[in-house]
């Protein structure tokens, strides 16, 4: 936590180029790209497997992920998500941008912002599994290796956002 | 050649460690670019601050161009890269829903992790929503399981295969497209007027970046991508070792067993000329495509299909095995000893010429029976299978799973 003013963000092209180099290194070293939602999905699978193992065994989707002897959490996507937390924290500390706060548009209350965040998160969580990946694993990683489906997904994400943006403008404007 | 088997080079914790480091770089770059901030992310959809588009497409084209050069120079094996399989309709529907959730909630999964790490309460709440949505998906997907699985399933389809153009030309076109979008984004931000315009120095550096990117893409076109001959050369050490170890030579008994196993999608591919093919081939066997069509055919072979190559002896099938393997076909095997060994094993006809390795059919099949010959698909009722060590290992796909899989 810092009492000083936050430093400005990098030029987005520079941040993008750095991200591109990291994405390239990931493909070069491991053959796969980066992921965001996969680690979270494994966290859910682990929680279900611990709390309600019967649910997991009788559900084709969860059984495919959490079934078998190997630990569902010892997966590169879980390690990757932990890395994202650590990298985000490091950059935030260097930029004096770590502080407990709720980011929102100027014309809504904090509680409405949090309700919208939970609802939007729910939609994104559902959508990421439906599409077999999110903005990281599908759009970014699949986009870089020119997967046809990933490009269709990417344009759909922008399309979905722009279609709804006008209707929910009170949240942000 | 990259990519590496990290368990071999770094030990059991290698893959996790590398994934952790890549995650650190990912999270660091996202936070630097302002993508851990919901108001900055949402601004994309009101054209006031287009950093989502700028960061995302800079990252995609940077990685794409570096990958193009690395595979062009033969440093990186492009057949070992994980290409997200295309499930068109679930992808489009999921994309639309994800975009809608993005503008309502202000984040996507990766950026909400960064927001959480920097203390944003809305990031934490969004993340809890993601976990709930994930659980809800798991609970409801069994209701429409088969449409989720098969609807619009096009396999590992790439844009350049779909368009039928060389990869390097498509990359050059996408880089050009991205740079023109960046110009339009700068113009849109100036029009909206909510951001301070970039300084002269910043503008200069942006032009330098654009020229470097374009230069690398043009370089990628000049280098080109390895052709079939060059691929065979690049992969020769690995292929030679695998041929010597005979890991991909299947005994006739294993193949016969597979032919009668309805759970296996078996694709028998005959590598011989017309005359021999017409005289005798295994039931259901198709011909190997011409050299020029081979890479595209190999790349389009589905991950769940087992390819078994059959020649008269082994040499021709081994050559085809090399060509298909370096072209990216998954699960390619060949018939041990060729069809001569097959006929010797299951038939009782005497061999007329005891020549070895001459790639000629040594059994007297006078008329062109093709697959009507009884030995094209011997019945398991008539034959006692000899015990064999199964060699077939179906790989789901190379690369060890997708980004969000």
GROMACS .gro file of C-alpha atoms in nm, chain B:
model
  405
  174UNK     CA    1   1.474  -2.848  -3.175
  175UNK     CA    2   1.225  -2.667  -2.952
  176UNK     CA    3   0.979  -2.711  -2.786
  177UNK     CA    4   1.144  -2.910  -2.510
  178UNK     CA    5   1.036  -3.198  -2.294
  179UNK     CA    6   1.066  -3.007  -1.968
  180UNK     CA    7   1.040  -3.318  -1.752
  181UNK     CA    8   1.350  -3.455  -1.924
  182UNK     CA    9   1.547  -3.130  -1.918
  183UNK     CA   10   1.443  -2.993  -1.576
  184UNK     CA   11   1.294  -3.282  -1.380
  185UNK     CA   12   0.943  -3.351  -1.254
  186UNK     CA   13   0.884  -2.992  -1.144
  187UNK     CA   14   1.009  -2.848  -1.475
  188UNK     CA   15   0.673  -2.791  -1.646
  189UNK     CA   16   0.519  -2.633  -1.335
  190UNK     CA   17   0.819  -2.406  -1.281
  191UNK     CA   18   0.825  -2.284  -1.641
  192UNK     CA   19   0.447  -2.230  -1.634
  193UNK     CA   20   0.488  -2.027  -1.313
  194UNK     CA   21   0.758  -1.808  -1.472
  195UNK     CA   22   0.552  -1.756  -1.788
  196UNK     CA   23   0.257  -1.663  -1.566
  197UNK     CA   24   0.473  -1.406  -1.384
  198UNK     CA   25   0.565  -1.247  -1.719
  199UNK     CA   26   0.201  -1.257  -1.828
  200UNK     CA   27   0.069  -1.094  -1.510
  201UNK     CA   28   0.349  -0.837  -1.509
  202UNK     CA   29   0.280  -0.731  -1.870
  203UNK     CA   30  -0.097  -0.714  -1.812
  204UNK     CA   31  -0.057  -0.491  -1.505
  205UNK     CA   32   0.202  -0.267  -1.678
  206UNK     CA   33  -0.039  -0.214  -1.965
  207UNK     CA   34  -0.325  -0.112  -1.736
  208UNK     CA   35  -0.525  -0.428  -1.802
  209UNK     CA   36  -0.573  -0.494  -1.431
  210UNK     CA   37  -0.801  -0.191  -1.413
  211UNK     CA   38  -1.171  -0.242  -1.493
  212UNK     CA   39  -1.236   0.118  -1.596
  213UNK     CA   40  -0.949   0.106  -1.847
  214UNK     CA   41  -1.074  -0.228  -1.982
  215UNK     CA   42  -1.434  -0.112  -2.018
  216UNK     CA   43  -1.322   0.209  -2.193
  217UNK     CA   44  -1.238  -0.010  -2.494
  218UNK     CA   45  -1.610  -0.046  -2.561
  219UNK     CA   46  -1.675   0.330  -2.553
  220UNK     CA   47  -1.376   0.413  -2.780
  221UNK     CA   48  -1.225   0.640  -2.516
  222UNK     CA   49  -0.916   0.430  -2.432
  223UNK     CA   50  -0.837   0.147  -2.674
  224UNK     CA   51  -0.562  -0.020  -2.474
  225UNK     CA   52  -0.732  -0.360  -2.479
  226UNK     CA   53  -0.715  -0.373  -2.857
  227UNK     CA   54  -0.365  -0.226  -2.865
  228UNK     CA   55  -0.214  -0.456  -2.601
  229UNK     CA   56  -0.388  -0.767  -2.725
  230UNK     CA   57  -0.307  -0.728  -3.092
  231UNK     CA   58   0.050  -0.609  -3.026
  232UNK     CA   59   0.097  -0.927  -2.825
  233UNK     CA   60  -0.060  -1.151  -3.088
  234UNK     CA   61   0.136  -1.012  -3.382
  235UNK     CA   62   0.464  -1.001  -3.185
  236UNK     CA   63   0.431  -1.366  -3.085
  237UNK     CA   64   0.308  -1.463  -3.432
  238UNK     CA   65   0.603  -1.304  -3.612
  239UNK     CA   66   0.860  -1.449  -3.370
  240UNK     CA   67   0.700  -1.794  -3.407
  241UNK     CA   68   0.705  -1.759  -3.786
  242UNK     CA   69   1.077  -1.683  -3.789
  243UNK     CA   70   1.159  -1.957  -3.536
  244UNK     CA   71   0.974  -2.226  -3.737
  245UNK     CA   72   1.109  -2.086  -4.065
  246UNK     CA   73   1.469  -2.124  -3.945
  247UNK     CA   74   1.399  -2.475  -3.816
  248UNK     CA   75   1.457  -2.383  -3.449
  249UNK     CA   76   1.101  -2.467  -3.347
  250UNK     CA   77   0.892  -2.766  -3.454
  251UNK     CA   78   0.556  -2.624  -3.562
  252UNK     CA   79   0.392  -2.968  -3.555
  253UNK     CA   80   0.453  -2.978  -3.177
  254UNK     CA   81   0.266  -2.654  -3.111
  255UNK     CA   82  -0.078  -2.674  -2.953
  256UNK     CA   83  -0.329  -2.529  -3.198
  257UNK     CA   84  -0.663  -2.472  -3.021
  258UNK     CA   85  -0.907  -2.705  -3.196
  259UNK     CA   86  -1.192  -2.528  -3.370
  260UNK     CA   87  -1.541  -2.589  -3.231
  261UNK     CA   88  -1.695  -2.308  -3.430
  262UNK     CA   89  -2.043  -2.261  -3.283
  263UNK     CA   90  -1.965  -2.316  -2.912
  264UNK     CA   91  -1.671  -2.080  -2.972
  265UNK     CA   92  -1.883  -1.806  -3.127
  266UNK     CA   93  -2.162  -1.837  -2.870
  267UNK     CA   94  -1.911  -1.850  -2.586
  268UNK     CA   95  -1.730  -1.551  -2.734
  269UNK     CA   96  -2.046  -1.341  -2.750
  270UNK     CA   97  -2.138  -1.434  -2.392
  271UNK     CA   98  -1.784  -1.370  -2.273
  272UNK     CA   99  -1.783  -1.028  -2.439
  273UNK     CA  100  -2.116  -0.948  -2.272
  274UNK     CA  101  -1.985  -1.061  -1.933
  275UNK     CA  102  -1.670  -0.856  -1.993
  276UNK     CA  103  -1.861  -0.529  -2.033
  277UNK     CA  104  -2.092  -0.606  -1.740
  278UNK     CA  105  -1.823  -0.727  -1.501
  279UNK     CA  106  -1.527  -0.526  -1.625
  280UNK     CA  107  -1.271  -0.808  -1.652
  281UNK     CA  108  -1.181  -1.136  -1.814
  282UNK     CA  109  -1.033  -1.424  -1.609
  283UNK     CA  110  -0.663  -1.335  -1.653
  284UNK     CA  111  -0.711  -0.964  -1.591
  285UNK     CA  112  -0.926  -1.027  -1.283
  286UNK     CA  113  -0.636  -1.223  -1.130
  287UNK     CA  114  -0.416  -0.917  -1.182
  288UNK     CA  115  -0.686  -0.693  -1.032
  289UNK     CA  116  -0.707  -0.921  -0.728
  290UNK     CA  117  -0.328  -0.917  -0.688
  291UNK     CA  118  -0.332  -0.536  -0.680
  292UNK     CA  119  -0.608  -0.517  -0.419
  293UNK     CA  120  -0.913  -0.446  -0.634
  294UNK     CA  121  -1.225  -0.569  -0.453
  295UNK     CA  122  -1.426  -0.572  -0.777
  296UNK     CA  123  -1.159  -0.804  -0.921
  297UNK     CA  124  -1.203  -1.046  -0.632
  298UNK     CA  125  -1.584  -1.041  -0.666
  299UNK     CA  126  -1.559  -1.090  -1.043
  300UNK     CA  127  -1.329  -1.387  -0.982
  301UNK     CA  128  -1.582  -1.542  -0.743
  302UNK     CA  129  -1.839  -1.498  -1.019
  303UNK     CA  130  -1.610  -1.680  -1.263
  304UNK     CA  131  -1.580  -1.972  -1.021
  305UNK     CA  132  -1.960  -1.982  -0.984
  306UNK     CA  133  -2.012  -1.966  -1.362
  307UNK     CA  134  -1.760  -2.246  -1.410
  308UNK     CA  135  -1.941  -2.465  -1.159
  309UNK     CA  136  -2.272  -2.385  -1.329
  310UNK     CA  137  -2.127  -2.487  -1.665
  311UNK     CA  138  -2.012  -2.820  -1.525
  312UNK     CA  139  -2.358  -2.880  -1.381
  313UNK     CA  140  -2.547  -2.793  -1.702
  314UNK     CA  141  -2.324  -2.910  -1.987
  315UNK     CA  142  -2.433  -3.277  -1.954
  316UNK     CA  143  -2.778  -3.156  -2.075
  317UNK     CA  144  -2.635  -3.065  -2.415
  318UNK     CA  145  -2.314  -3.262  -2.405
  319UNK     CA  146  -2.312  -3.396  -2.759
  320UNK     CA  147  -2.390  -3.062  -2.923
  321UNK     CA  148  -2.120  -2.896  -2.713
  322UNK     CA  149  -1.879  -3.168  -2.822
  323UNK     CA  150  -1.956  -3.198  -3.191
  324UNK     CA  151  -2.131  -2.882  -3.307
  325UNK     CA  152  -1.904  -2.709  -3.560
  326UNK     CA  153  -1.610  -2.938  -3.476
  327UNK     CA  154  -1.347  -2.870  -3.742
  328UNK     CA  155  -1.042  -3.014  -3.561
  329UNK     CA  156  -0.710  -2.830  -3.550
  330UNK     CA  157  -0.799  -2.599  -3.836
  331UNK     CA  158  -0.569  -2.303  -3.900
  332UNK     CA  159  -0.667  -1.990  -4.087
  333UNK     CA  160  -0.397  -2.045  -4.351
  334UNK     CA  161  -0.507  -2.404  -4.418
  335UNK     CA  162  -0.868  -2.288  -4.435
  336UNK     CA  163  -0.778  -2.012  -4.683
  337UNK     CA  164  -0.526  -2.231  -4.865
  338UNK     CA  165  -0.247  -1.976  -4.857
  339UNK     CA  166   0.109  -2.005  -4.715
  340UNK     CA  167   0.138  -1.918  -4.348
  341UNK     CA  168   0.398  -1.643  -4.396
  342UNK     CA  169   0.179  -1.445  -4.638
  343UNK     CA  170  -0.111  -1.461  -4.396
  344UNK     CA  171   0.111  -1.338  -4.111
  345UNK     CA  172   0.224  -1.045  -4.326
  346UNK     CA  173  -0.140  -0.964  -4.405
  347UNK     CA  174  -0.240  -0.980  -4.037
  348UNK     CA  175   0.052  -0.757  -3.934
  349UNK     CA  176  -0.058  -0.503  -4.198
  350UNK     CA  177  -0.415  -0.526  -4.073
  351UNK     CA  178  -0.309  -0.482  -3.709
  352UNK     CA  179  -0.097  -0.176  -3.790
  353UNK     CA  180  -0.387  -0.016  -3.975
  354UNK     CA  181  -0.613  -0.087  -3.675
  355UNK     CA  182  -0.355   0.079  -3.449
  356UNK     CA  183  -0.362   0.389  -3.670
  357UNK     CA  184  -0.741   0.390  -3.653
  358UNK     CA  185  -0.727   0.345  -3.274
  359UNK     CA  186  -0.498   0.648  -3.237
  360UNK     CA  187  -0.735   0.847  -3.450
  361UNK     CA  188  -1.042   0.732  -3.252
  362UNK     CA  189  -0.883   0.826  -2.920
  363UNK     CA  190  -0.801   1.172  -3.052
  364UNK     CA  191  -1.159   1.210  -3.172
  365UNK     CA  192  -1.299   1.113  -2.830
  366UNK     CA  193  -1.049   1.341  -2.666
  367UNK     CA  194  -1.049   1.186  -2.316
  368UNK     CA  195  -0.682   1.082  -2.319
  369UNK     CA  196  -0.383   1.316  -2.336
  370UNK     CA  197  -0.229   1.283  -2.681
  371UNK     CA  198   0.103   1.094  -2.686
  372UNK     CA  199   0.422   1.300  -2.667
  373UNK     CA  200   0.647   1.346  -2.970
  374UNK     CA  201   0.899   1.101  -2.824
  375UNK     CA  202   0.626   0.842  -2.761
  376UNK     CA  203   0.495   0.885  -3.114
  377UNK     CA  204   0.846   0.832  -3.254
  378UNK     CA  205   0.889   0.512  -3.058
  379UNK     CA  206   0.551   0.386  -3.179
  380UNK     CA  207   0.664   0.433  -3.540
  381UNK     CA  208   0.994   0.258  -3.464
  382UNK     CA  209   0.797  -0.035  -3.320
  383UNK     CA  210   0.570  -0.050  -3.624
  384UNK     CA  211   0.869  -0.055  -3.861
  385UNK     CA  212   1.050  -0.324  -3.662
  386UNK     CA  213   0.736  -0.539  -3.659
  387UNK     CA  214   0.677  -0.496  -4.031
  388UNK     CA  215   1.046  -0.563  -4.100
  389UNK     CA  216   1.032  -0.890  -3.904
  390UNK     CA  217   0.716  -0.997  -4.090
  391UNK     CA  218   0.883  -0.929  -4.427
  392UNK     CA  219   1.189  -1.120  -4.308
  393UNK     CA  220   0.959  -1.409  -4.219
  394UNK     CA  221   0.824  -1.410  -4.575
  395UNK     CA  222   1.179  -1.414  -4.717
  396UNK     CA  223   1.283  -1.702  -4.492
  397UNK     CA  224   0.966  -1.894  -4.577
  398UNK     CA  225   0.867  -2.217  -4.406
  399UNK     CA  226   1.051  -2.550  -4.440
  400UNK     CA  227   0.922  -2.775  -4.720
  401UNK     CA  228   0.879  -3.150  -4.688
  402UNK     CA  229   1.244  -3.226  -4.781
  403UNK     CA  230   1.380  -2.975  -4.530
  404UNK     CA  231   1.146  -3.105  -4.258
  405UNK     CA  232   1.272  -3.461  -4.316
  406UNK     CA  233   1.628  -3.332  -4.279
  407UNK     CA  234   1.551  -3.132  -3.962
  408UNK     CA  235   1.379  -3.423  -3.792
  409UNK     CA  236   1.614  -3.696  -3.919
  410UNK     CA  237   1.789  -3.772  -3.585
  411UNK     CA  238   1.460  -3.828  -3.401
  412UNK     CA  239   1.301  -4.022  -3.687
  413UNK     CA  240   1.606  -4.245  -3.735
  414UNK     CA  241   1.604  -4.332  -3.365
  415UNK     CA  242   1.232  -4.413  -3.370
  416UNK     CA  243   1.267  -4.631  -3.682
  417UNK     CA  244   1.557  -4.817  -3.521
  418UNK     CA  245   1.362  -4.868  -3.198
  419UNK     CA  246   1.066  -4.997  -3.403
  420UNK     CA  247   0.820  -4.816  -3.175
  421UNK     CA  248   0.582  -4.758  -3.464
  422UNK     CA  249   0.599  -5.100  -3.636
  423UNK     CA  250   0.278  -5.286  -3.555
  424UNK     CA  251   0.261  -5.666  -3.568
  425UNK     CA  252  -0.002  -5.805  -3.809
  426UNK     CA  253  -0.191  -5.945  -3.508
  427UNK     CA  254  -0.222  -5.601  -3.344
  428UNK     CA  255  -0.353  -5.451  -3.668
  429UNK     CA  256  -0.607  -5.731  -3.717
  430UNK     CA  257  -0.723  -5.677  -3.361
  431UNK     CA  258  -0.760  -5.302  -3.430
  432UNK     CA  259  -0.954  -5.371  -3.752
  433UNK     CA  260  -1.216  -5.551  -3.545
  434UNK     CA  261  -1.219  -5.293  -3.265
  435UNK     CA  262  -1.508  -5.058  -3.330
  436UNK     CA  263  -1.392  -4.808  -3.070
  437UNK     CA  264  -1.090  -4.723  -3.283
  438UNK     CA  265  -1.111  -4.489  -3.583
  439UNK     CA  266  -0.863  -4.676  -3.798
  440UNK     CA  267  -0.738  -4.532  -4.125
  441UNK     CA  268  -0.546  -4.790  -4.329
  442UNK     CA  269  -0.332  -4.618  -4.591
  443UNK     CA  270  -0.170  -4.813  -4.873
  444UNK     CA  271   0.159  -4.669  -4.998
  445UNK     CA  272   0.203  -4.891  -5.310
  446UNK     CA  273   0.139  -4.840  -5.681
  447UNK     CA  274  -0.183  -4.913  -5.874
  448UNK     CA  275  -0.097  -5.265  -5.988
  449UNK     CA  276  -0.024  -5.404  -5.642
  450UNK     CA  277  -0.314  -5.214  -5.486
  451UNK     CA  278  -0.558  -5.364  -5.737
  452UNK     CA  279  -0.426  -5.713  -5.681
  453UNK     CA  280  -0.457  -5.699  -5.303
  454UNK     CA  281  -0.511  -5.449  -5.023
  455UNK     CA  282  -0.655  -5.454  -4.674
  456UNK     CA  283  -1.028  -5.398  -4.637
  457UNK     CA  284  -1.102  -5.026  -4.618
  458UNK     CA  285  -0.749  -4.918  -4.718
  459UNK     CA  286  -0.718  -4.588  -4.904
  460UNK     CA  287  -0.431  -4.470  -5.122
  461UNK     CA  288  -0.157  -4.238  -4.998
  462UNK     CA  289  -0.199  -3.892  -5.153
  463UNK     CA  290   0.065  -3.746  -5.385
  464UNK     CA  291   0.368  -3.573  -5.229
  465UNK     CA  292   0.229  -3.228  -5.302
  466UNK     CA  293  -0.099  -3.297  -5.123
  467UNK     CA  294   0.060  -3.487  -4.837
  468UNK     CA  295   0.124  -3.202  -4.587
  469UNK     CA  296  -0.234  -3.068  -4.609
  470UNK     CA  297  -0.376  -3.420  -4.586
  471UNK     CA  298  -0.157  -3.498  -4.284
  472UNK     CA  299  -0.248  -3.175  -4.108
  473UNK     CA  300  -0.618  -3.242  -4.152
  474UNK     CA  301  -0.608  -3.594  -4.009
  475UNK     CA  302  -0.820  -3.588  -3.692
  476UNK     CA  303  -0.651  -3.640  -3.356
  477UNK     CA  304  -0.865  -3.941  -3.273
  478UNK     CA  305  -0.773  -4.131  -3.592
  479UNK     CA  306  -0.510  -4.400  -3.605
  480UNK     CA  307  -0.321  -4.414  -3.934
  481UNK     CA  308  -0.157  -4.746  -4.030
  482UNK     CA  309   0.061  -4.750  -4.341
  483UNK     CA  310   0.096  -5.065  -4.545
  484UNK     CA  311   0.356  -5.143  -4.814
  485UNK     CA  312   0.474  -5.471  -4.961
  486UNK     CA  313   0.774  -5.463  -4.730
  487UNK     CA  314   0.876  -5.193  -4.481
  488UNK     CA  315   1.094  -4.938  -4.662
  489UNK     CA  316   0.821  -4.757  -4.859
  490UNK     CA  317   0.592  -4.745  -4.555
  491UNK     CA  318   0.879  -4.613  -4.340
  492UNK     CA  319   0.938  -4.329  -4.587
  493UNK     CA  320   0.568  -4.240  -4.586
  494UNK     CA  321   0.571  -4.262  -4.205
  495UNK     CA  322   0.852  -4.004  -4.195
  496UNK     CA  323   0.670  -3.774  -4.439
  497UNK     CA  324   0.341  -3.789  -4.250
  498UNK     CA  325   0.502  -3.751  -3.908
  499UNK     CA  326   0.698  -3.437  -4.004
  500UNK     CA  327   0.385  -3.296  -4.167
  501UNK     CA  328   0.207  -3.309  -3.833
  502UNK     CA  329  -0.019  -3.614  -3.869
  503UNK     CA  330  -0.089  -3.760  -3.522
  504UNK     CA  331  -0.081  -4.135  -3.444
  505UNK     CA  332   0.095  -4.273  -3.754
  506UNK     CA  333   0.207  -4.637  -3.749
  507UNK     CA  334   0.307  -4.896  -4.010
  508UNK     CA  335   0.263  -5.265  -4.075
  509UNK     CA  336   0.562  -5.466  -3.954
  510UNK     CA  337   0.707  -5.666  -4.241
  511UNK     CA  338   0.456  -5.520  -4.483
  512UNK     CA  339   0.173  -5.702  -4.660
  513UNK     CA  340   0.411  -5.986  -4.743
  514UNK     CA  341   0.439  -6.058  -4.372
  515UNK     CA  342   0.059  -6.017  -4.339
  516UNK     CA  343  -0.007  -6.276  -4.610
  517UNK     CA  344   0.253  -6.509  -4.464
  518UNK     CA  345   0.104  -6.475  -4.117
  519UNK     CA  346  -0.265  -6.524  -4.198
  520UNK     CA  347  -0.258  -6.714  -4.529
  521UNK     CA  348  -0.125  -7.053  -4.614
  522UNK     CA  349  -0.009  -6.975  -4.965
  523UNK     CA  350   0.353  -7.055  -5.033
  524UNK     CA  351   0.586  -6.773  -5.108
  525UNK     CA  352   0.709  -6.793  -5.464
  526UNK     CA  353   1.014  -6.567  -5.450
  527UNK     CA  354   1.198  -6.541  -5.120
  528UNK     CA  355   1.342  -6.197  -5.192
  529UNK     CA  356   1.364  -5.959  -4.894
  530UNK     CA  357   1.303  -5.586  -4.902
  531UNK     CA  358   1.244  -5.552  -5.275
  532UNK     CA  359   0.906  -5.393  -5.221
  533UNK     CA  360   0.732  -5.640  -5.451
  534UNK     CA  361   0.431  -5.853  -5.363
  535UNK     CA  362   0.580  -6.196  -5.321
  536UNK     CA  363   0.256  -6.392  -5.307
  537UNK     CA  364   0.085  -6.535  -5.611
  538UNK     CA  365  -0.236  -6.336  -5.642
  539UNK     CA  366  -0.318  -6.373  -6.009
  540UNK     CA  367  -0.634  -6.170  -6.049
  541UNK     CA  368  -0.700  -5.818  -5.927
  542UNK     CA  369  -0.904  -5.899  -5.619
  543UNK     CA  370  -0.832  -5.582  -5.424
  544UNK     CA  371  -1.004  -5.608  -5.088
  545UNK     CA  372  -1.227  -5.898  -5.200
  546UNK     CA  373  -0.937  -6.132  -5.124
  547UNK     CA  374  -1.021  -6.334  -4.811
  548UNK     CA  375  -0.705  -6.219  -4.638
  549UNK     CA  376  -0.800  -5.851  -4.681
  550UNK     CA  377  -0.992  -5.884  -4.355
  551UNK     CA  378  -0.946  -6.225  -4.193
  552UNK     CA  379  -1.220  -6.315  -3.947
  553UNK     CA  380  -1.124  -6.345  -3.581
  554UNK     CA  381  -1.326  -6.668  -3.572
  555UNK     CA  382  -1.081  -6.841  -3.804
  556UNK     CA  383  -0.764  -6.708  -3.653
  557UNK     CA  384  -0.608  -6.754  -3.314
  558UNK     CA  385  -0.440  -6.419  -3.238
  559UNK     CA  386  -0.084  -6.454  -3.115
  560UNK     CA  387   0.000  -6.249  -2.807
  561UNK     CA  388   0.161  -5.916  -2.894
  562UNK     CA  389   0.283  -5.616  -2.701
  563UNK     CA  390   0.045  -5.333  -2.792
  564UNK     CA  391   0.239  -5.040  -2.931
  565UNK     CA  392  -0.041  -4.802  -3.020
  566UNK     CA  393  -0.057  -4.502  -2.790
  567UNK     CA  394  -0.318  -4.254  -2.902
  568UNK     CA  395  -0.193  -3.905  -2.831
  569UNK     CA  396  -0.477  -3.661  -2.771
  570UNK     CA  397  -0.275  -3.384  -2.927
  571UNK     CA  398   0.072  -3.242  -2.913
  572UNK     CA  399   0.159  -2.958  -2.682
  573UNK     CA  400  -0.001  -3.098  -2.370
  574UNK     CA  401  -0.336  -2.922  -2.372
  575UNK     CA  402  -0.465  -2.580  -2.448
  576UNK     CA  403  -0.432  -2.252  -2.274
  577UNK     CA  404  -0.757  -2.279  -2.088
  578UNK     CA  405  -0.826  -2.651  -2.127
   0.00000   0.00000   0.00000
